[in-house]
PDB file of C-alpha atoms in Angstrom:
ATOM      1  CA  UNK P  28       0.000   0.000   0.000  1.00  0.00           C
ATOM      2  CA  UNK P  29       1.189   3.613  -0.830  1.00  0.00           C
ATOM      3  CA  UNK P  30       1.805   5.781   2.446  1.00  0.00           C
ATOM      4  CA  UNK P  31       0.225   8.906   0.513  1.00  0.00           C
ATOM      5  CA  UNK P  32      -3.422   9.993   1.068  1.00  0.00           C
ATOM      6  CA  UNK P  33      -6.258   9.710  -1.510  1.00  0.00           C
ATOM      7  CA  UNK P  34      -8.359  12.374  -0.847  1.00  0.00           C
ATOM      8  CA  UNK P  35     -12.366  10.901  -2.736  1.00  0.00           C
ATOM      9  CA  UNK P  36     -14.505  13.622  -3.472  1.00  0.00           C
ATOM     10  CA  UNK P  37     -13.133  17.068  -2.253  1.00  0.00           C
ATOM     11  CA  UNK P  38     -10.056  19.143  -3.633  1.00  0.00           C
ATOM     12  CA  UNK P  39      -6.797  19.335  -1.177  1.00  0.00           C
ATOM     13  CA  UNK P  40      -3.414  19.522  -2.618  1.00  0.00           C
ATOM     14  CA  UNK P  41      -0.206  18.805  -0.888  1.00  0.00           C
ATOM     15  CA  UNK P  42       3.349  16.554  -1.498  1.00  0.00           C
ATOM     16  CA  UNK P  43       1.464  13.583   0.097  1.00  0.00           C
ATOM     17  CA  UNK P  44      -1.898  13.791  -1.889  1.00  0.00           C
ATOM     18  CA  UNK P  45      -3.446  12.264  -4.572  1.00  0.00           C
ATOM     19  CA  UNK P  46      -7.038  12.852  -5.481  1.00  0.00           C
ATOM     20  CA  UNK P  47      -9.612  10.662  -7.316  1.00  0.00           C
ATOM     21  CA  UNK P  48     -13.530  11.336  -8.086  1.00  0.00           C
ATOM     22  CA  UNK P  49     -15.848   8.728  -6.114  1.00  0.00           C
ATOM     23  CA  UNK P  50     -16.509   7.068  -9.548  1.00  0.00           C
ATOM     24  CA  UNK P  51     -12.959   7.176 -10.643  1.00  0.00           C
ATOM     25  CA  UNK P  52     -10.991   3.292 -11.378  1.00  0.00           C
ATOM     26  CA  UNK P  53      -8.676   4.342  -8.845  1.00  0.00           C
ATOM     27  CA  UNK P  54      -8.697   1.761  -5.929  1.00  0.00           C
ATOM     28  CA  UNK P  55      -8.998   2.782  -2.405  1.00  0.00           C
ATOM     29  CA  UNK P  56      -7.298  -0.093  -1.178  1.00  0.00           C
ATOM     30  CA  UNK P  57      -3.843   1.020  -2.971  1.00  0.00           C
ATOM     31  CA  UNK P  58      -3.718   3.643  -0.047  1.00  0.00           C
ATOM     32  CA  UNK P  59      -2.906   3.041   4.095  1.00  0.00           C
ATOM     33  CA  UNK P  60      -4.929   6.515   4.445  1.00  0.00           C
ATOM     34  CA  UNK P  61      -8.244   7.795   2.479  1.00  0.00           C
ATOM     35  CA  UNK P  62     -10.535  10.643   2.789  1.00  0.00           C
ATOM     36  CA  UNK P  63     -13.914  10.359   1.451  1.00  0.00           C
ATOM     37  CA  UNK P  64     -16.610  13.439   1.203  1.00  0.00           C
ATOM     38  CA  UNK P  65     -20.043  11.273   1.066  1.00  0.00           C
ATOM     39  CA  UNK P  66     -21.601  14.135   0.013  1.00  0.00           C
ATOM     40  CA  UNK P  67     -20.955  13.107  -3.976  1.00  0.00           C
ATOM     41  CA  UNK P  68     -22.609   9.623  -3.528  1.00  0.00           C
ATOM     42  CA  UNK P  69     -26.103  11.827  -1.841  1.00  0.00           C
ATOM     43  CA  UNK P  70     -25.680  13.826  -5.407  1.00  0.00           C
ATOM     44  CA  UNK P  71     -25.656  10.568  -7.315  1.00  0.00           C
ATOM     45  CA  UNK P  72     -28.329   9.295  -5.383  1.00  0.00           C
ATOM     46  CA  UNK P  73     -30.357  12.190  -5.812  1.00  0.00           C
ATOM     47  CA  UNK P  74     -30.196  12.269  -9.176  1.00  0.00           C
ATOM     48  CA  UNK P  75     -31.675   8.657  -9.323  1.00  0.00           C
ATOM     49  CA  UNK P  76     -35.435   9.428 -10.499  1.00  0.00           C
ATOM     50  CA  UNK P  77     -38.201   6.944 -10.504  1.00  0.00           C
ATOM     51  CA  UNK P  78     -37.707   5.565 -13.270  1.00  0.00           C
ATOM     52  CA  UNK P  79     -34.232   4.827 -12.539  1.00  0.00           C
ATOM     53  CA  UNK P  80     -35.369   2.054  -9.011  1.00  0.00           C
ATOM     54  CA  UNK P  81     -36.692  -0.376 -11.570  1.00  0.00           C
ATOM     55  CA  UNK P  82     -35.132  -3.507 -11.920  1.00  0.00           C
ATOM     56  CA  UNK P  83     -32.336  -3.263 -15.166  1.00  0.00           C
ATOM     57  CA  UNK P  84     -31.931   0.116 -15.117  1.00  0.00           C
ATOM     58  CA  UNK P  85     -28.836   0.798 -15.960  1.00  0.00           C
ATOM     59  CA  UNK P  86     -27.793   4.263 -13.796  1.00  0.00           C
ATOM     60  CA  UNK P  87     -29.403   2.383 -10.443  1.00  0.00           C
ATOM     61  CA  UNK P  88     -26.877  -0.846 -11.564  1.00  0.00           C
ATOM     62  CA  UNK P  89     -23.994   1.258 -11.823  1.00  0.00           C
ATOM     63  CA  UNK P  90     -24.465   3.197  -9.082  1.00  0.00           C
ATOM     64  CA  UNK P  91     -24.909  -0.327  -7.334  1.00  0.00           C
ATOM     65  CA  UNK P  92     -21.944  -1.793  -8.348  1.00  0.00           C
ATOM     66  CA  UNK P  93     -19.978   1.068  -7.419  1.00  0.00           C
ATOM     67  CA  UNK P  94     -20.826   1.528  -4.187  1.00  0.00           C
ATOM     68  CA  UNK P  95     -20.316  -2.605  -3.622  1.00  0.00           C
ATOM     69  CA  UNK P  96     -17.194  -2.252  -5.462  1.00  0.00           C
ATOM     70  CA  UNK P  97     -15.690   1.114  -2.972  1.00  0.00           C
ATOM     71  CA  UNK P  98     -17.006  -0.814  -0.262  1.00  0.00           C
ATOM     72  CA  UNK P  99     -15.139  -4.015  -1.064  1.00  0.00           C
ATOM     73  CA  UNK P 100     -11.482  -1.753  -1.497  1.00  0.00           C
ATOM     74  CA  UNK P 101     -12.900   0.536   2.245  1.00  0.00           C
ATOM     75  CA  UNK P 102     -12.942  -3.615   4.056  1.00  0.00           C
ATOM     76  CA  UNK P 103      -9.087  -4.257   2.196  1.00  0.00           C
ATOM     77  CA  UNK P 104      -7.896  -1.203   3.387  1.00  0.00           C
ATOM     78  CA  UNK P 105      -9.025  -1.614   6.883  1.00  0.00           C
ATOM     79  CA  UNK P 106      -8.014  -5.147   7.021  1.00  0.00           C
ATOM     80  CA  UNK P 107      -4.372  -3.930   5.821  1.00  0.00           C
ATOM     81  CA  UNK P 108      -4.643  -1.648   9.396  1.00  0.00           C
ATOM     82  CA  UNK P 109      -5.513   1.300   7.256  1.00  0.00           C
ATOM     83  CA  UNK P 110      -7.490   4.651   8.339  1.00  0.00           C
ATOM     84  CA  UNK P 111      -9.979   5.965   6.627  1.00  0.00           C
ATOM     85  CA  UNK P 112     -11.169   9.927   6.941  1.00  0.00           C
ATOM     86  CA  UNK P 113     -14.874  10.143   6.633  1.00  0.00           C
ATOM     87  CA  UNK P 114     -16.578  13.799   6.550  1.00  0.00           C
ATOM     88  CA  UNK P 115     -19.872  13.201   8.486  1.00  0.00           C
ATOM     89  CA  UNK P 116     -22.664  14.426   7.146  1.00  0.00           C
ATOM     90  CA  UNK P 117     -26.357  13.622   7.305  1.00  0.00           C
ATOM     91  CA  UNK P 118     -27.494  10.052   5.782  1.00  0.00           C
ATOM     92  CA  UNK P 119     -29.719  11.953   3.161  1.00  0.00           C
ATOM     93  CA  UNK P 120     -32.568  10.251   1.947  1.00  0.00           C
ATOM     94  CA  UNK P 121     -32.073   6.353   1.322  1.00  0.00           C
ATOM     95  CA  UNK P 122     -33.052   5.147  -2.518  1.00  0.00           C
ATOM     96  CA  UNK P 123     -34.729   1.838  -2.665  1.00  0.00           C
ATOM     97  CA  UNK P 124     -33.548   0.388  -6.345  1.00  0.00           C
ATOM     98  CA  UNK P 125     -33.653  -2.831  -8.084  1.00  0.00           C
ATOM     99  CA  UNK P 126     -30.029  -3.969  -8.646  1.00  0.00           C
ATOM    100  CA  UNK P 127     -29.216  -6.540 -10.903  1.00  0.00           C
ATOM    101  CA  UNK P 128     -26.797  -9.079  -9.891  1.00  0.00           C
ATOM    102  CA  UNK P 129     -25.499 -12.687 -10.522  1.00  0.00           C
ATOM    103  CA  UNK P 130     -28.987 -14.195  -8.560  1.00  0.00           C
ATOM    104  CA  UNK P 131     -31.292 -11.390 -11.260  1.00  0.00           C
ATOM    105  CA  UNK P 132     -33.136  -8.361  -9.531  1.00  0.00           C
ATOM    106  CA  UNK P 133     -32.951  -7.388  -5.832  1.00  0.00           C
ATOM    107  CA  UNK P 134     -34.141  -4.632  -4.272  1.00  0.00           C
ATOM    108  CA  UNK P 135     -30.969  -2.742  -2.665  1.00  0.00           C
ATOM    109  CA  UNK P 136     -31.450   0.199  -0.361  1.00  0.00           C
ATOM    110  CA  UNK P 137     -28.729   2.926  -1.037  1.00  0.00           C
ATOM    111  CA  UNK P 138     -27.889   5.758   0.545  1.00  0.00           C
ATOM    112  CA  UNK P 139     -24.498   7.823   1.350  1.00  0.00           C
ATOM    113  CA  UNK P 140     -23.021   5.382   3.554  1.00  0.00           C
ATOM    114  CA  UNK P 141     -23.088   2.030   1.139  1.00  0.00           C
ATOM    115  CA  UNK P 142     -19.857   1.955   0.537  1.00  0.00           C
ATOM    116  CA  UNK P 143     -18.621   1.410   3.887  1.00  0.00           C
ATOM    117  CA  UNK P 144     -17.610  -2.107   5.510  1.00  0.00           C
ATOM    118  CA  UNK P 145     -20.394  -4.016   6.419  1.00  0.00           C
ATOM    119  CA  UNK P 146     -19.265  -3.749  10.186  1.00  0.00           C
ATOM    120  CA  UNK P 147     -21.844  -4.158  12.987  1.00  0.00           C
ATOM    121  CA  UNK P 148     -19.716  -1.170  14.523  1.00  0.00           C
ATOM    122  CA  UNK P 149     -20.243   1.411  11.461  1.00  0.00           C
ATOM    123  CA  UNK P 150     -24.261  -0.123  11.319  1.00  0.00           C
ATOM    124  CA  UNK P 151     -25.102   1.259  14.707  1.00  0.00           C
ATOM    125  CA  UNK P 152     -24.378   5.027  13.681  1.00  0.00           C
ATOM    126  CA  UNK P 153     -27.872   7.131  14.058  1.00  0.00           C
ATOM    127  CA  UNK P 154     -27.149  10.031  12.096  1.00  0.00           C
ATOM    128  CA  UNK P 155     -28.781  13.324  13.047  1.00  0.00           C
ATOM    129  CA  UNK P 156     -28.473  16.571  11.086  1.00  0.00           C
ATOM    130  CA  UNK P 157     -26.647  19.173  13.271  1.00  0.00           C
ATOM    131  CA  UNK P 158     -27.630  22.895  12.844  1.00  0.00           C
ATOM    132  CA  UNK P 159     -24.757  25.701  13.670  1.00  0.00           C
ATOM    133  CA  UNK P 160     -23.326  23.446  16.339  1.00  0.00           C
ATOM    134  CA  UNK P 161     -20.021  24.228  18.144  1.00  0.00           C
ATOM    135  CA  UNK P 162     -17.208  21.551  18.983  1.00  0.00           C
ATOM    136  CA  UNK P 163     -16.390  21.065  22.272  1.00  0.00           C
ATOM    137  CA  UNK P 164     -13.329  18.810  22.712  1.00  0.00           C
ATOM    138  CA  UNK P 165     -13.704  15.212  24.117  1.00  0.00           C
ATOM    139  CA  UNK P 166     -10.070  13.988  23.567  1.00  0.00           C
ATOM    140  CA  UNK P 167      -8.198  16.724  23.083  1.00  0.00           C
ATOM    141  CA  UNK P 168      -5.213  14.237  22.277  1.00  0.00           C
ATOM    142  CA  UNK P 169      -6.356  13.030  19.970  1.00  0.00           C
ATOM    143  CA  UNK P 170      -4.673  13.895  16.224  1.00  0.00           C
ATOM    144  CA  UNK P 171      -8.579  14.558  14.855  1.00  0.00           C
ATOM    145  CA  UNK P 172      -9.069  17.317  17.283  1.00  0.00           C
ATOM    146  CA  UNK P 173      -6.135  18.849  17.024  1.00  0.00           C
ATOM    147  CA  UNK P 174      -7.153  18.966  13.013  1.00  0.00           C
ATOM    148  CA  UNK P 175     -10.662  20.822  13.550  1.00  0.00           C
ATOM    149  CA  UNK P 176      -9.046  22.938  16.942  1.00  0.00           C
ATOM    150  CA  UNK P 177      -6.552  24.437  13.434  1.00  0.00           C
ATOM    151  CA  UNK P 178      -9.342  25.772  12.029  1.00  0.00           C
ATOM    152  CA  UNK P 179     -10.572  27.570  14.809  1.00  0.00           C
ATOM    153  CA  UNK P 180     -13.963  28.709  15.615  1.00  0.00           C
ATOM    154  CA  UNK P 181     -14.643  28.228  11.989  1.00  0.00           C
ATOM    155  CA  UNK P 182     -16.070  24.065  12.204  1.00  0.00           C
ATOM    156  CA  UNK P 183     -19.509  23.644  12.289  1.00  0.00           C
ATOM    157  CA  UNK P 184     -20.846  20.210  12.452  1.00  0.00           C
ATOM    158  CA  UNK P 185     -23.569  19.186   9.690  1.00  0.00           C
ATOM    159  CA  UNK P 186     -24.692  15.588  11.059  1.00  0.00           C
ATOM    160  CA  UNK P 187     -23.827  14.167  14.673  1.00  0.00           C
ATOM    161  CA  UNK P 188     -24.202  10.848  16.325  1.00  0.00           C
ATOM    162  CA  UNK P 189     -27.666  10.459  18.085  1.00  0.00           C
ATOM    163  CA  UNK P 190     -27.113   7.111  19.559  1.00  0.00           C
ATOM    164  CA  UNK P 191     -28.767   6.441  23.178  1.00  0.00           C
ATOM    165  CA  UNK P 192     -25.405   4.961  24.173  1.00  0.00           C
ATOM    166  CA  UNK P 193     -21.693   5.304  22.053  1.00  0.00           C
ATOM    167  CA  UNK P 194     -20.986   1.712  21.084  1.00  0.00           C
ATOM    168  CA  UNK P 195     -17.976   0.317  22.924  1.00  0.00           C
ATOM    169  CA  UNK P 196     -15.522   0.628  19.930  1.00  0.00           C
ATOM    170  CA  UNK P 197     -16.122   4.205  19.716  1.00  0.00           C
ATOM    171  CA  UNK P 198     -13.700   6.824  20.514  1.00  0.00           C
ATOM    172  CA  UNK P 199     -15.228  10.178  20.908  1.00  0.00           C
ATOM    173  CA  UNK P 200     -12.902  12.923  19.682  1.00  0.00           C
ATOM    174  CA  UNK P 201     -15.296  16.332  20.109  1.00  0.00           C
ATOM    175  CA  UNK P 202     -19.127  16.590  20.870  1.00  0.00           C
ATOM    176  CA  UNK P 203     -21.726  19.347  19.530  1.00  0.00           C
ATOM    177  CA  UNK P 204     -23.253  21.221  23.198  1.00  0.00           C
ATOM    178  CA  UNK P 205     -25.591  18.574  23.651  1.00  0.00           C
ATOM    179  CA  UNK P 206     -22.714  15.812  24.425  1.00  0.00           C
ATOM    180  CA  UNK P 207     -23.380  14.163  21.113  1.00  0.00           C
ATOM    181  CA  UNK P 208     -20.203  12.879  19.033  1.00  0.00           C
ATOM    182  CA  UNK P 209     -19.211  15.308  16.083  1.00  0.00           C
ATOM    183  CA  UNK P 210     -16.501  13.879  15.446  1.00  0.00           C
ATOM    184  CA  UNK P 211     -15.078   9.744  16.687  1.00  0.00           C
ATOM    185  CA  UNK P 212     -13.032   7.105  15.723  1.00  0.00           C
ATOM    186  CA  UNK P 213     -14.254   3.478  15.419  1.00  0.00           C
ATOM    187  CA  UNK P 214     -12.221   0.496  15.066  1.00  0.00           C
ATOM    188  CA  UNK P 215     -12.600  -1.934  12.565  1.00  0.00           C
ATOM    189  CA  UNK P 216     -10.115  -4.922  13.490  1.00  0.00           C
ATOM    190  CA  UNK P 217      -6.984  -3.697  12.840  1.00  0.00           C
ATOM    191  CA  UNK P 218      -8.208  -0.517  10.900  1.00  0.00           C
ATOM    192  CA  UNK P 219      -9.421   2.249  11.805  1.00  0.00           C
ATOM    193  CA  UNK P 220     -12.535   5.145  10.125  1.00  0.00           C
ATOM    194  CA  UNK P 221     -12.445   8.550  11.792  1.00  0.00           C
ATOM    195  CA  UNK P 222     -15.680  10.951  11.310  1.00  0.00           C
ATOM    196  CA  UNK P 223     -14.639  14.452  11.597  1.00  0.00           C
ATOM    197  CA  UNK P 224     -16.849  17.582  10.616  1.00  0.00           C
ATOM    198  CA  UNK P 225     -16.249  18.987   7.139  1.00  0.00           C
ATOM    199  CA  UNK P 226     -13.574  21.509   6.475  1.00  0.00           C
ATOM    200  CA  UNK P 227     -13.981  25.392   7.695  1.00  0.00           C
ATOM    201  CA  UNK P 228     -11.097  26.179   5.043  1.00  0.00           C
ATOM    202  CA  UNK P 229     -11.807  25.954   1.241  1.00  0.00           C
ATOM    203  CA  UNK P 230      -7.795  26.408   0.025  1.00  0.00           C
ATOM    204  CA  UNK P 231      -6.909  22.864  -1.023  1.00  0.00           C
ATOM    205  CA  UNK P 232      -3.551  23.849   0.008  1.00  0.00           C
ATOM    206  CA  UNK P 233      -4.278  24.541   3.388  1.00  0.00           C
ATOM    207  CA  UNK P 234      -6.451  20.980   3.824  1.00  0.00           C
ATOM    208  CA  UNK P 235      -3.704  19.305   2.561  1.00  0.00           C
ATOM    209  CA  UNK P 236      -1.463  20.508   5.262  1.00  0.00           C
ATOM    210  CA  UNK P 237      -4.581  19.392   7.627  1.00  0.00           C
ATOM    211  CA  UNK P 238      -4.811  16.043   6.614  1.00  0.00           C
TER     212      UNK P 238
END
């Protein structure tokens, strides 16, 4: 595995960074570290009309066997002991669509998530939509705070965790006022994917430097 950083679906530029497009042939699991915006599979999703959920459709199919295909390279490169940077955002609206695969038609539910591991500790997220929401620090060691705490008062939180309890695999990095996690780190055997907030700065130099 390379020890540079794919950054999937936002611009940052920097020695250590290559960037790919979500749909791109580029393989995630070339890469110990990966950034992902999920915000470009909700715009895929949404443009899924109608007509597009039936079964043999072929946008809903692609779209399908992409997401299977990112989330297959997102298990290799935690399994390698990889990380994986996810910006947390709201789950959007999920899009029931008839996939076909080697068994014929099955309904699949997508949504912005699908391409991560299928990992009972990534399942349990309940994803609420956060509204002008400070960080307050939980872990204030930890290398994801010290990320968002660069950008000053500048992060605001779009989605947070709204789980009755944290799962015990979670590792709460900063909290919106309410105590809920903004930003966490959950470990997937010997990998690990860290939620953080999306980026107060929009110079892809500067979120290089941040990653």
């Amino acid at each position: 595995m390379s020890d540079r950083i794919l950054v999937v679906g936002f611009e940052a530029q920097g020695d250590r960074i290559e960037r790919a497009e979500f749909d791109s042939a580029m393989p995630l699991d070339g890469y110990t570290w990966v950034a992902i915006d999920p915000a470009t599979v909700a715009e895929r999703l949404q443009g899924l009309g109608a007509a597009d959920a039936e079964a043999g459709n072929e946008a809903a199919d692609t779209l399908a066997r992409l997401l299977q295909r990112r989330r297959r390279e997102a298990t290799e490169v935690l399994r390698g002991g990889g990380a994986i940077v996810c910006i947390f955002r709201p789950l959007g609206m999920p899009v029931s669509v008839q996939a076909t695969g080697p068994q014929g038609a099955a309904s699949v539910v997508l949504h912005s998530y699908s391409w991560l591991p299928e990992e009972p500790s990534l399942a349990r997220r309940v994803v609420a939509a956060a509204r002008d929401a400070e960080v307050r620090a939980a872990d204030a060691s930890h290398p994801a705070w010290a990320m968002l705490q660069a950008q000053g008062t500048r992060v605001r939180p779009v989605a947070v965790a709204a789980n009755r309890e944290v799962p015990p695999n979670w590792h709460v990095v900063a909290t919106d006022a309410d105590g809920r996690p903004a930003a966490f780190e959950v470990r997937v055997g010997q990998g690990r994917v860290i939620f953080v907030p999306p980026m107060a700065v929009e110079e892809p130099a500067k979120r290089g430097l941040l990653l």
